[in-house]
Amino acid sequence: MQRRPFLIAGALAPLATMVPQAAQAAATVGQPAPDFTLMDTAGKPVKLSDFKGRPVVLEWTNPGCPFVKKHYQGNMQSLQKDAASKNIAWLVINSTAESSADYLAPARLGQWMTEQKAAPTATLMDESGKTGEAFAARVTPHMYIVNAQGVLVYAGGIDSIASARVEDIPKAVPYIQQAMAEIAAGKPLSQSTTRPYGCTIKYKGSAA
């Protein structure tokens, strides 16, 4: 099966970064985040509202995406560990449809996360795409933060440089790292919405 071309930072990045206005109504910064229950890679149900009282980072992923691979060279793992040290939950969500060449079965996705020495609170399966669509997630990695009261306080990119080059990570504004530090310090976020970048999510019903 031929792999669908990935979005490349630069020329195609704008296609990946702007979420349609109509879709944004489902999940709006400053409003309660849509609740969801998803199965983790071990088959255990995980509910967003179970973390109320604790901030939660949501990371949309697809291991086949070069932008995801860029951040799993160590940056994403570091952010996940930083979140844990601040008592911030970190949920990885994969909304890739089963019909896509990029789809990984739960056990294989769990194995991949273990191989990367990732440290999220849970890795969740969203094959139906309903949770991804509720948050208007369009790319991987698309990032969100829900505060301890269950309100969506951040939506956007992991950082400011839309490239698949690892060497760009130290040069970028680290949006998620910055937001977590501000949350831990009890400060308002200096940026609540930024431009996400990455590979288009292969939702159920879309082209594989």
XYZ file of C-alpha atoms in Angstrom:
208
model
C 0.000 0.000 0.000
C 1.476 3.331 -0.995
C 1.997 5.764 1.849
C 0.179 9.039 1.577
C 2.670 11.932 1.222
C 3.303 13.810 4.425
C 2.950 17.534 4.776
C 6.325 19.198 4.581
C 7.159 22.232 6.663
C 7.263 25.369 4.583
C 5.285 25.150 1.369
C 2.533 22.898 2.660
C 2.644 23.857 6.318
C -0.175 26.446 6.074
C -2.517 23.657 4.986
C -1.733 21.866 8.202
C -1.827 24.782 10.540
C -5.165 26.523 10.218
C -8.225 24.822 11.664
C -11.506 25.682 9.921
C -13.594 28.157 11.925
C -16.628 25.859 12.005
C -14.623 23.032 13.526
C -13.278 25.268 16.296
C -16.747 25.638 17.811
C -16.435 22.092 19.184
C -13.442 22.967 21.370
C -12.818 26.593 22.262
C -10.032 27.973 24.414
C -11.577 29.442 27.538
C -14.488 26.980 27.520
C -14.835 23.519 29.144
C -12.954 20.907 27.124
C -15.087 18.199 25.470
C -15.039 15.152 27.709
C -14.140 11.780 26.222
C -13.486 8.173 27.118
C -10.947 6.263 25.044
C -9.246 2.902 25.401
C -5.537 2.894 26.058
C -3.183 0.562 24.202
C -3.722 -2.091 26.879
C -7.508 -1.954 26.505
C -8.220 0.099 29.647
C -10.758 2.960 29.430
C -9.408 6.415 30.231
C -11.728 9.391 30.741
C -10.577 12.999 30.491
C -12.827 14.170 33.329
C -11.207 11.638 35.665
C -8.219 14.020 35.738
C -10.250 17.006 36.970
C -8.210 18.731 39.638
C -5.054 18.161 37.612
C -3.914 19.875 34.373
C -3.791 17.654 31.289
C -1.729 17.939 28.110
C -3.229 16.290 25.018
C -0.798 15.262 22.286
C -2.103 14.011 18.935
C 0.348 11.561 17.429
C 1.129 9.407 14.405
C 4.474 7.546 14.606
C 4.749 7.545 10.801
C 4.830 11.343 10.656
C 8.257 12.997 10.276
C 7.193 15.880 12.503
C 6.329 13.393 15.258
C 9.608 11.557 14.677
C 11.446 14.879 15.022
C 10.088 15.470 18.512
C 10.507 11.840 19.588
C 14.261 12.162 19.211
C 14.150 13.229 22.858
C 12.138 16.451 23.027
C 8.695 14.882 23.503
C 9.995 12.445 26.110
C 11.580 15.336 28.007
C 8.323 17.294 27.943
C 6.377 14.265 29.169
C 8.771 13.809 32.089
C 8.597 17.525 32.856
C 4.798 17.265 32.955
C 4.961 14.354 35.407
C 7.306 16.318 37.675
C 4.690 19.105 37.783
C 1.755 16.707 38.398
C 0.417 17.420 34.914
C -1.173 14.434 33.165
C -0.099 13.762 29.573
C -2.425 11.877 27.229
C -1.198 10.799 23.801
C -4.050 10.319 21.317
C -3.884 8.573 17.939
C -6.874 9.354 15.699
C -5.477 7.575 12.624
C -8.147 5.493 10.901
C -7.668 1.737 10.678
C -7.865 2.003 6.887
C -4.790 4.248 6.739
C -1.327 2.960 5.891
C -0.127 4.858 8.986
C -2.429 2.991 11.380
C -0.817 1.031 14.199
C -2.838 -1.489 16.204
C -2.976 -0.757 19.962
C -0.293 -3.295 20.903
C 2.047 -2.050 18.183
C 1.519 1.593 19.134
C 2.178 0.711 22.765
C 5.339 -1.102 21.710
C 6.472 1.910 19.682
C 5.993 4.192 22.681
C 8.019 1.799 24.829
C 10.773 1.681 22.210
C 10.921 5.486 22.260
C 11.169 5.439 26.076
C 8.150 7.747 26.104
C 6.600 8.683 29.440
C 2.967 9.769 28.916
C 0.274 9.104 31.488
C -1.564 7.072 28.840
C -1.572 6.380 25.099
C -5.094 6.331 23.714
C -6.790 4.967 20.588
C -9.319 7.091 18.684
C -9.880 5.085 15.494
C -13.362 6.548 15.057
C -11.859 10.027 15.041
C -14.671 11.410 17.201
C -12.398 12.763 19.913
C -9.987 14.292 17.430
C -12.846 15.960 15.599
C -14.324 17.238 18.879
C -11.056 19.063 19.528
C -10.633 20.070 15.872
C -7.253 18.314 15.866
C -5.879 18.476 12.334
C -2.205 17.591 12.480
C 0.362 15.558 14.373
C 1.564 16.748 16.768
C -1.442 18.999 17.550
C -1.249 20.044 21.215
C -3.857 21.076 23.762
C -3.815 21.839 27.476
C -6.806 21.475 29.799
C -6.489 23.130 33.195
C -7.328 21.586 36.564
C -10.897 22.895 36.300
C -11.460 21.142 32.966
C -11.207 24.287 30.844
C -9.279 24.281 27.579
C -6.515 26.853 28.039
C -4.175 26.106 25.132
C -4.510 24.907 21.549
C -1.795 24.921 18.923
C 1.746 23.894 18.172
C 4.389 22.229 20.271
C 6.783 25.034 19.369
C 7.246 27.895 16.935
C 9.307 26.407 14.077
C 7.260 24.399 11.570
C 9.916 22.019 10.359
C 10.772 18.329 10.604
C 14.399 19.118 11.497
C 15.581 18.140 14.981
C 18.196 20.898 14.916
C 15.402 23.503 14.886
C 14.062 22.470 18.303
C 16.577 24.492 20.391
C 15.909 27.573 18.222
C 12.127 27.479 18.613
C 9.888 29.103 21.201
C 8.902 26.044 23.301
C 5.177 26.738 23.638
C 4.257 23.623 25.616
C 7.238 23.786 27.940
C 6.517 27.467 28.556
C 2.802 26.844 29.190
C 3.483 24.039 31.664
C 5.920 26.225 33.599
C 3.348 29.018 33.775
C 0.625 26.617 34.936
C 2.904 25.180 37.622
C 3.673 28.716 38.813
C -0.015 29.632 38.921
C 0.413 32.239 36.188
C -1.897 32.902 33.230
C -0.603 31.554 29.945
C 1.324 34.101 27.910
C 0.037 32.390 24.740
C -3.201 30.409 24.616
C -3.438 29.791 20.879
C -0.597 29.248 18.421
C -0.243 27.814 14.945
C 0.015 24.004 14.907
C 2.075 22.217 12.291
C 2.638 18.638 11.210
C 1.118 15.858 9.128
C -2.585 15.871 8.371
C -4.496 13.399 10.554
C -5.865 10.497 8.494
C -9.407 10.433 9.844
C -11.916 7.698 9.185
C -13.643 8.396 5.893
C -10.805 10.551 4.562
C -8.315 9.473 1.914
C -5.718 7.005 3.254
